[in-house]
mmCIF file of C-alpha atoms in Angstrom:
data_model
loop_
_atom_site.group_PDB
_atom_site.id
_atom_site.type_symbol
_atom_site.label_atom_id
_atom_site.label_comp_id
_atom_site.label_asym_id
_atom_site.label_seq_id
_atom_site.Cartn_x
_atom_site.Cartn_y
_atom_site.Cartn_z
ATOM 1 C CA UNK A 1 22.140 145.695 -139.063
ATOM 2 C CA UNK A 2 24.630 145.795 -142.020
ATOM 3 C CA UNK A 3 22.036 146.035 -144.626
ATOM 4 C CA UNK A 4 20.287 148.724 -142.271
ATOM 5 C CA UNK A 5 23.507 150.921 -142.426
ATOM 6 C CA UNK A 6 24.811 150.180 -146.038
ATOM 7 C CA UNK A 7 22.253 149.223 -147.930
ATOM 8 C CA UNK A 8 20.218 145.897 -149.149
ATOM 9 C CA UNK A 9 22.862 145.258 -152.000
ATOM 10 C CA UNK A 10 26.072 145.584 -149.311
ATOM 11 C CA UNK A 11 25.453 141.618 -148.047
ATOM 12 C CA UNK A 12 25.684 138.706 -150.044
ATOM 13 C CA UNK A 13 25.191 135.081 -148.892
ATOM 14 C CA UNK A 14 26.981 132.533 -150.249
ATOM 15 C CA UNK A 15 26.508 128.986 -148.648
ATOM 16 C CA UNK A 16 27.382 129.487 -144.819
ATOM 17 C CA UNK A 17 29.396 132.817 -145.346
ATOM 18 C CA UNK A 18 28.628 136.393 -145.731
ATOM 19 C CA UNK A 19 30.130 138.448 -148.191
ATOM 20 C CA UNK A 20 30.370 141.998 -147.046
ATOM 21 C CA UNK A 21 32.939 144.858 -149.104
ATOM 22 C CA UNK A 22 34.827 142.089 -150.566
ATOM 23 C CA UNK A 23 35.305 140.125 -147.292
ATOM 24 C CA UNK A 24 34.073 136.517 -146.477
ATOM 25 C CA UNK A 25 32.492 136.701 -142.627
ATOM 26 C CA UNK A 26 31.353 133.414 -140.964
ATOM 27 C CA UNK A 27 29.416 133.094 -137.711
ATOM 28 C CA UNK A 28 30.345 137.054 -138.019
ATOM 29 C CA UNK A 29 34.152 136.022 -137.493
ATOM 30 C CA UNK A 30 36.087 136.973 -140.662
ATOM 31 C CA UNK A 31 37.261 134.244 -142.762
ATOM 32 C CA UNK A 32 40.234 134.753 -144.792
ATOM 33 C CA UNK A 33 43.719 132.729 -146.615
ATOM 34 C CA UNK A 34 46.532 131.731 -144.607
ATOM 35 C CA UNK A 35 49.100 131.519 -147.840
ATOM 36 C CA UNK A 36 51.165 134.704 -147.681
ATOM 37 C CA UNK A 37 50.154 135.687 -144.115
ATOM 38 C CA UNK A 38 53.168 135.728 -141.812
ATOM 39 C CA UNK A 39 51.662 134.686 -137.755
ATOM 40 C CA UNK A 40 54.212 135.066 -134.937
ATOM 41 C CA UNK A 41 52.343 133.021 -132.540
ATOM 42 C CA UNK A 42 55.363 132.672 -129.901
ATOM 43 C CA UNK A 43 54.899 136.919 -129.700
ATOM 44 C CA UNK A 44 51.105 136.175 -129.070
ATOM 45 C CA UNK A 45 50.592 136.836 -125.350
ATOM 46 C CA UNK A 46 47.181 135.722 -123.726
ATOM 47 C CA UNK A 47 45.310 137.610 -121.206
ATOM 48 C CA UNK A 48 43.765 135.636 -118.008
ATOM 49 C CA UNK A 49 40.729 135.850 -119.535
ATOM 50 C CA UNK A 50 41.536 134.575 -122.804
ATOM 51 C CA UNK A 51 43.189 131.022 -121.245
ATOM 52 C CA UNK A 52 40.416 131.104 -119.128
ATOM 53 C CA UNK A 53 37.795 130.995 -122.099
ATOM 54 C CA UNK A 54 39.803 128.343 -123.594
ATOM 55 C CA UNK A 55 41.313 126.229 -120.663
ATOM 56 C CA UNK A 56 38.422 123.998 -120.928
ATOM 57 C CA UNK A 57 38.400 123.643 -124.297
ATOM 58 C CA UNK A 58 38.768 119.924 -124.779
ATOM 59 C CA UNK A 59 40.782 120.324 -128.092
ATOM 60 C CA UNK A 60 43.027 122.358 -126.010
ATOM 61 C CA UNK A 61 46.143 120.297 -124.322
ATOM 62 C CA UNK A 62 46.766 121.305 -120.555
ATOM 63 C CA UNK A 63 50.347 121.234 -121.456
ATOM 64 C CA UNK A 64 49.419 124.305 -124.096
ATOM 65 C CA UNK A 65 47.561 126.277 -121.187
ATOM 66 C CA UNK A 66 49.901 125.916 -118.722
ATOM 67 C CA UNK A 67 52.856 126.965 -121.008
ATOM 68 C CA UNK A 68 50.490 130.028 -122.066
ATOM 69 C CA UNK A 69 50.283 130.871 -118.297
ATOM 70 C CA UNK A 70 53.814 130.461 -118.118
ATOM 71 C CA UNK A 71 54.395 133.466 -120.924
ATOM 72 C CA UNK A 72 51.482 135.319 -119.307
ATOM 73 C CA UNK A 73 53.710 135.405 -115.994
ATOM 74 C CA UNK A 74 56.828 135.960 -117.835
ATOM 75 C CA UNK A 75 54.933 138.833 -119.564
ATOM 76 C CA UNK A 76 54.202 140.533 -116.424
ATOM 77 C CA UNK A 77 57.703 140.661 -115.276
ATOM 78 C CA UNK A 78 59.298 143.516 -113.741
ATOM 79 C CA UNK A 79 62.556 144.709 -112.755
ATOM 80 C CA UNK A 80 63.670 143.734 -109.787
ATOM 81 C CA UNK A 81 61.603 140.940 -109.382
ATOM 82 C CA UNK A 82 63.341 137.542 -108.571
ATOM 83 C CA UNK A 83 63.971 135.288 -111.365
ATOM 84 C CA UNK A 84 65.485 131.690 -112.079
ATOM 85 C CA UNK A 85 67.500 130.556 -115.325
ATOM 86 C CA UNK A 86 65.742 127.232 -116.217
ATOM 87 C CA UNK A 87 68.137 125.970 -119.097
ATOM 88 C CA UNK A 88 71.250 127.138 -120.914
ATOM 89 C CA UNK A 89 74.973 127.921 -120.202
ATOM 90 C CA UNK A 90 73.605 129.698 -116.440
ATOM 91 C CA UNK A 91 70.928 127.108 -115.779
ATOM 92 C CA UNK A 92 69.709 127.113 -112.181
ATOM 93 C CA UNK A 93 71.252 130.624 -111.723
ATOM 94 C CA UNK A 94 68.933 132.799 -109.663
ATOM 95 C CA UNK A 95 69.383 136.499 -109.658
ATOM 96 C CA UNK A 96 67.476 140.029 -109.729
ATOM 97 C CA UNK A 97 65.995 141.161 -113.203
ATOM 98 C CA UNK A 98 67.250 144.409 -113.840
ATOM 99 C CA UNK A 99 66.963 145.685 -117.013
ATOM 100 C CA UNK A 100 63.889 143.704 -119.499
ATOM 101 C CA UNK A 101 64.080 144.101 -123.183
ATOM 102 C CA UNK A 102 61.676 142.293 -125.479
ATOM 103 C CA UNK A 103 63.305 139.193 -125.841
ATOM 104 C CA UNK A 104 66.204 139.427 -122.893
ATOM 105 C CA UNK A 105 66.923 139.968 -119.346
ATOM 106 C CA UNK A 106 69.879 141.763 -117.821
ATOM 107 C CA UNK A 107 70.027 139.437 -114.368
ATOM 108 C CA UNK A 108 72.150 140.807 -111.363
ATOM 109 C CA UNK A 109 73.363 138.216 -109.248
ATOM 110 C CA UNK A 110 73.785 139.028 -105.858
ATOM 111 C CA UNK A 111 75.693 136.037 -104.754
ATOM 112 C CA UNK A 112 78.833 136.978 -106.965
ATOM 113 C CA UNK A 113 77.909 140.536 -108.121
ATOM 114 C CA UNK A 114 77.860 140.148 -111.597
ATOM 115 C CA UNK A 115 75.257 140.765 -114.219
ATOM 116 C CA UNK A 116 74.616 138.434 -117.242
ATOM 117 C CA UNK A 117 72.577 138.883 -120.092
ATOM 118 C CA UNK A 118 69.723 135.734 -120.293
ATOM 119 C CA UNK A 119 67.147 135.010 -123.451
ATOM 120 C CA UNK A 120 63.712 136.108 -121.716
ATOM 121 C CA UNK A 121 62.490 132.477 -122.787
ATOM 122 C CA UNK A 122 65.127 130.372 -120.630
ATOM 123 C CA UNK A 123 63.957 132.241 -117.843
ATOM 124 C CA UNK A 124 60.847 131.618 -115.228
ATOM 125 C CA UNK A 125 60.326 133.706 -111.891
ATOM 126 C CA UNK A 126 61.804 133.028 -109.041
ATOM 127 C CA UNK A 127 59.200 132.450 -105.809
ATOM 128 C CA UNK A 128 60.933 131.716 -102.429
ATOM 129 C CA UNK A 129 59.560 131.421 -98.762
ATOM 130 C CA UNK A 130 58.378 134.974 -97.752
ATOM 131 C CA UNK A 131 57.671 136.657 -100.918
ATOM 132 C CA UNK A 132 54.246 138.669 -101.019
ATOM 133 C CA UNK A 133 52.178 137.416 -103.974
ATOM 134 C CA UNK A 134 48.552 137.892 -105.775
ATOM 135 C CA UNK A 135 47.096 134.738 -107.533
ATOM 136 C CA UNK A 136 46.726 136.079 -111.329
ATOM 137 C CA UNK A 137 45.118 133.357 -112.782
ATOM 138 C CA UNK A 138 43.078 129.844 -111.667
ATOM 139 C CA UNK A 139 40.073 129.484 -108.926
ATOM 140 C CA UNK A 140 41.647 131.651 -106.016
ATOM 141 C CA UNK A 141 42.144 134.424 -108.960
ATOM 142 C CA UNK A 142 43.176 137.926 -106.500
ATOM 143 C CA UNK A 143 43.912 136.163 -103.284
ATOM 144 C CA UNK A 144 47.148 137.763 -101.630
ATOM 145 C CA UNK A 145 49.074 136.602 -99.043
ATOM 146 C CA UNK A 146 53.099 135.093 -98.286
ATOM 147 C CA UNK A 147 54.993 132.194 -99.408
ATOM 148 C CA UNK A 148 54.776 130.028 -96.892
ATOM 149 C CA UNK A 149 56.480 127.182 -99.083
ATOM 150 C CA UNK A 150 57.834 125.763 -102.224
ATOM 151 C CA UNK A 151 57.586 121.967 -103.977
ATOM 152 C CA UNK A 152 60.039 120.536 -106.465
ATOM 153 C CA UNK A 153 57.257 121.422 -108.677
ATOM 154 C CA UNK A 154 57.166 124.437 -108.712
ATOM 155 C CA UNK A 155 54.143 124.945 -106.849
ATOM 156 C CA UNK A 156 53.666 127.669 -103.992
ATOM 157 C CA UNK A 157 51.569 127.421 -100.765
ATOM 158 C CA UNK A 158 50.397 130.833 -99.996
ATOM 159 C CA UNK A 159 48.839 131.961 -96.635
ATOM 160 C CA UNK A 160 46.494 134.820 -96.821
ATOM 161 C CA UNK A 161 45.969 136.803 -94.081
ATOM 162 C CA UNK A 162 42.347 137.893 -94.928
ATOM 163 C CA UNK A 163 41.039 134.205 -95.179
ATOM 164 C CA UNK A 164 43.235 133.010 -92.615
ATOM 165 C CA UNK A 165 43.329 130.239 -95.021
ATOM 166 C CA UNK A 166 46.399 128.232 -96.984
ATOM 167 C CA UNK A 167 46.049 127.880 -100.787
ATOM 168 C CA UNK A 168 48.896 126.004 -103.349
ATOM 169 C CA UNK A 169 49.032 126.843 -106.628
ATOM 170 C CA UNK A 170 51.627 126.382 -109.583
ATOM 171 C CA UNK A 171 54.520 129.333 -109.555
ATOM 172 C CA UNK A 172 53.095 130.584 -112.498
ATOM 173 C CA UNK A 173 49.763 131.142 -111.497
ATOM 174 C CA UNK A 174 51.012 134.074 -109.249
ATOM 175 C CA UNK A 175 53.398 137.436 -109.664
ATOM 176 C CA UNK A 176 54.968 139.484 -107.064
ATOM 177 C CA UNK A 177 53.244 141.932 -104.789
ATOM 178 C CA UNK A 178 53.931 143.916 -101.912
ATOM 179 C CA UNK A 179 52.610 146.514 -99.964
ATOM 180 C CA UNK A 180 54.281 149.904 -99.788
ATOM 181 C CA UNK A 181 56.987 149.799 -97.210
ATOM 182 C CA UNK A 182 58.475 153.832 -97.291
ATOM 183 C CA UNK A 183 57.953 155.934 -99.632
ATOM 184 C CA UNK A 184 61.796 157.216 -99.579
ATOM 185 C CA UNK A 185 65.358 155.785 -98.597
ATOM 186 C CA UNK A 186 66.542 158.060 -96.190
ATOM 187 C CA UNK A 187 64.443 156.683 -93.036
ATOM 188 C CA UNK A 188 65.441 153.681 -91.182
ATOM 189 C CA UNK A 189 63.215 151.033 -91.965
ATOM 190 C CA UNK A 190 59.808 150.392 -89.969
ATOM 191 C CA UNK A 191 59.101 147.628 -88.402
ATOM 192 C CA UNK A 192 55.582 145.687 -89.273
ATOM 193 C CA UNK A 193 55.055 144.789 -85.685
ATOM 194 C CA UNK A 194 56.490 145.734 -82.407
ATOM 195 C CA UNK A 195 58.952 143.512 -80.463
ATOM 196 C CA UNK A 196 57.015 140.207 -79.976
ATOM 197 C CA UNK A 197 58.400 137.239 -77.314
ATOM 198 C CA UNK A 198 60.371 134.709 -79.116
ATOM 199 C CA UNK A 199 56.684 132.093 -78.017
ATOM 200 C CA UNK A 200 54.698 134.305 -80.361
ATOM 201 C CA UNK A 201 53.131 131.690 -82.783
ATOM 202 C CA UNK A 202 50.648 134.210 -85.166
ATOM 203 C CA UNK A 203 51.132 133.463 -88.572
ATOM 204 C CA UNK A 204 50.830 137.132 -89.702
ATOM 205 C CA UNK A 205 52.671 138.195 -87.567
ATOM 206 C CA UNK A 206 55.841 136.296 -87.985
ATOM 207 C CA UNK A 207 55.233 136.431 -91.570
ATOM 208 C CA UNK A 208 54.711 140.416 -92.461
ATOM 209 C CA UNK A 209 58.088 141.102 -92.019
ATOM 210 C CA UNK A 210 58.826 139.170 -95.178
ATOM 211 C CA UNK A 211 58.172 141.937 -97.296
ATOM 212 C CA UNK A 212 61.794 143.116 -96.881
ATOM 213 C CA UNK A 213 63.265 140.085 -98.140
ATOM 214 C CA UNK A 214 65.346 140.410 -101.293
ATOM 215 C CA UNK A 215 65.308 144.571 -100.986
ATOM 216 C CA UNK A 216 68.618 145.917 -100.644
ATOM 217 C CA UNK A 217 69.635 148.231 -98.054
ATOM 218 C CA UNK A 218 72.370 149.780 -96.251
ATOM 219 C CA UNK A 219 73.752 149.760 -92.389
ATOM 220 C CA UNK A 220 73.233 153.188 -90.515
ATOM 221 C CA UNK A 221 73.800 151.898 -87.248
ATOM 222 C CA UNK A 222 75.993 148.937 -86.009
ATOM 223 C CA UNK A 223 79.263 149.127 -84.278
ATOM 224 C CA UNK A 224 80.956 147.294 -87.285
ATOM 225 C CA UNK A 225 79.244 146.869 -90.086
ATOM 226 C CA UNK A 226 78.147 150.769 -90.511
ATOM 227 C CA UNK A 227 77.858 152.184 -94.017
ATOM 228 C CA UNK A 228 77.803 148.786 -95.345
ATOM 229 C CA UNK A 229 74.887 147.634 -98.178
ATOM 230 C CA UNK A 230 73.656 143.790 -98.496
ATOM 231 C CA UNK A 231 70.229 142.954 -99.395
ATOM 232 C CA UNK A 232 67.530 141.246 -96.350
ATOM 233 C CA UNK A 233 67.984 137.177 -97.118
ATOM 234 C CA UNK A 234 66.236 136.605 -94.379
ATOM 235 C CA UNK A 235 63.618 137.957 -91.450
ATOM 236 C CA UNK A 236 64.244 137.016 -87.589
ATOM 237 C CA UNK A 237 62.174 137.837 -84.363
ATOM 238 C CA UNK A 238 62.056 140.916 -83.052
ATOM 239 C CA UNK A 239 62.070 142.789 -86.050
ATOM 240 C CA UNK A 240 65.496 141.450 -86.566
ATOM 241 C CA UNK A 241 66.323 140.767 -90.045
ATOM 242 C CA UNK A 242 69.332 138.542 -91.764
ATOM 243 C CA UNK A 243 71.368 140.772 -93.633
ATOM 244 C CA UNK A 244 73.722 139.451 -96.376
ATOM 245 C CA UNK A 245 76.809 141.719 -96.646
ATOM 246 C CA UNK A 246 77.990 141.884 -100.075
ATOM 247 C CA UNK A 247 81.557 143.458 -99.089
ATOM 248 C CA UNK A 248 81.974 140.349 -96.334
ATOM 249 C CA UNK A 249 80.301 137.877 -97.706
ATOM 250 C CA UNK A 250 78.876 136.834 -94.701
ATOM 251 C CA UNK A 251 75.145 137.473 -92.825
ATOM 252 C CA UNK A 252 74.908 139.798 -90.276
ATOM 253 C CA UNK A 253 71.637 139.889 -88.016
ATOM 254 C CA UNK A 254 70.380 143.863 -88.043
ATOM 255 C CA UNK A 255 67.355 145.145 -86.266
ATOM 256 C CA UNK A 256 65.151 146.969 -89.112
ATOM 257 C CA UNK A 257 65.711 150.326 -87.491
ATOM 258 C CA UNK A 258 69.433 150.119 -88.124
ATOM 259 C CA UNK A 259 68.615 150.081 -91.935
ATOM 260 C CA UNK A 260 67.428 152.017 -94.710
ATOM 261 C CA UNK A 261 66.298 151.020 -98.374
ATOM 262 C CA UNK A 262 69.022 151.613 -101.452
ATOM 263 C CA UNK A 263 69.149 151.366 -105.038
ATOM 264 C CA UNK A 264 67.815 148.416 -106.493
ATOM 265 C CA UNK A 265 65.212 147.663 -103.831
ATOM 266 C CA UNK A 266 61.734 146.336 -105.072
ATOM 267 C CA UNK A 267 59.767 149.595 -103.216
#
């Protein structure tokens, strides 16, 4: 095809390369000297498809894939999303990503409403009991469903609702993912279900409601609490959610209709 386009005279074989304007080619990769070339492999971020061509590679180490998936994950990372500090001076601190620059997060910590400033690298997402997920990467590659539970290593058990099936894979085989919920903050928040008897037993629906955990809204109707913000720690029956009031620092149970989305919610 070269020779076709450029001539007899453009190709040159020398042992098992190809020499084509000056350039060595083998196995029509090109070939060419490391000395003086400057490679920032740690800024090299793999696709899924990439680790998956080379996952099985037996000169690869798992340890190397799974850290790759780990950066893949960490590439993906958005603000607002959830995330954990997994070594430094605010190890185990767990917070809201709110402003991502190439190497650093600005984390907001909702617990003690401050904001601290972590290396990107230190950090890994944060997956709890409720969130809504998609599997990015592995054998159930697209599934989504909701935390249904966490290990100590880090891996997630995920129901999806389509299957009606329960899957586990590692944290970092999966990034956040949620339906929309309202398109604007000024209307009280809808409930996923109506009202359901406390012996209600469906999975879905005692887990949809999850999708408002972590979003942070305010109080437009309660007797006491009115006008206050918190964010949703937790959901309840009855479209009741657990609401953690950052002026009280307590949690308040609000029905969903009493509530409306704010800044800084994941929507």
């Amino acid at each position: 095809m070269m020779r076709q386009i450029w001539g007899n005279s453009s190709v040159k074989k020398r042992n098992q390369t190809y020499i084509f304007q000056g350039q060595e080619f083998k196995d029509g990769h090109l070939s060419i000297d490391g000395n003086g070339v400057n490679i920032y492999t740690e800024e090299a971020i793999p696709t899924a498809e990439e680790i998956a061509l080379f996952k099985n590679n037996p000169s690869v180490q798992g340890s190397a894939v799974e850290e790759a998936v780990r950066r893949m994950s960490m590439w993906r990372l958005q603000e607002r999303d959830w995330v954990k500090v997994t070594v430094g001076e605010y190890q185990v601190l767990v917070g809201i990503a709110k402003n991502i620059s190439t190497d650093e997060v600005i984390i907001f910590v909702p617990e003690q409403h401050v904001e601290v400033t972590v290396a990107l690298n230190q950090l890994r997402k944060y997956t709890k009991v409720g969130d809504e997920v998609k599997v990015i990467f592995g054998p159930h590659t697209g599934a989504e469903g909701w935390v249904v539970a966490v290990d100590t290593a880090d891996n997630v058990a995920v129901f999806d609702p389509k299957t009606v099936l329960e899957i586990t894979v590692s944290s970092n085989h999966v990034q956040f993912f949620e339906l929309p919920v309202v398109k604007q903050s000024y209307a009280p928040l809808p409930p996923s279900y109506p009202s359901l008897p406390d012996s209600s037993t469906s999975p879905v629906i005692k887990n949809r409601n999850h999708q408002y955990i972590g979003k942070y809204v305010k109080i437009i109707k309660h007797k006491q609490f009115k006008n206050y913000n918190g964010f949703v720690a937790s959901v309840l029956r009855n479209n009741f959610v657990r609401v953690e009031i950052h002026a009280r620092r307590r949690a308040e149970s609000i029905h969903l209709s009493n509530l409306v989305l704010r800044y800084g919610s994941k929507n």
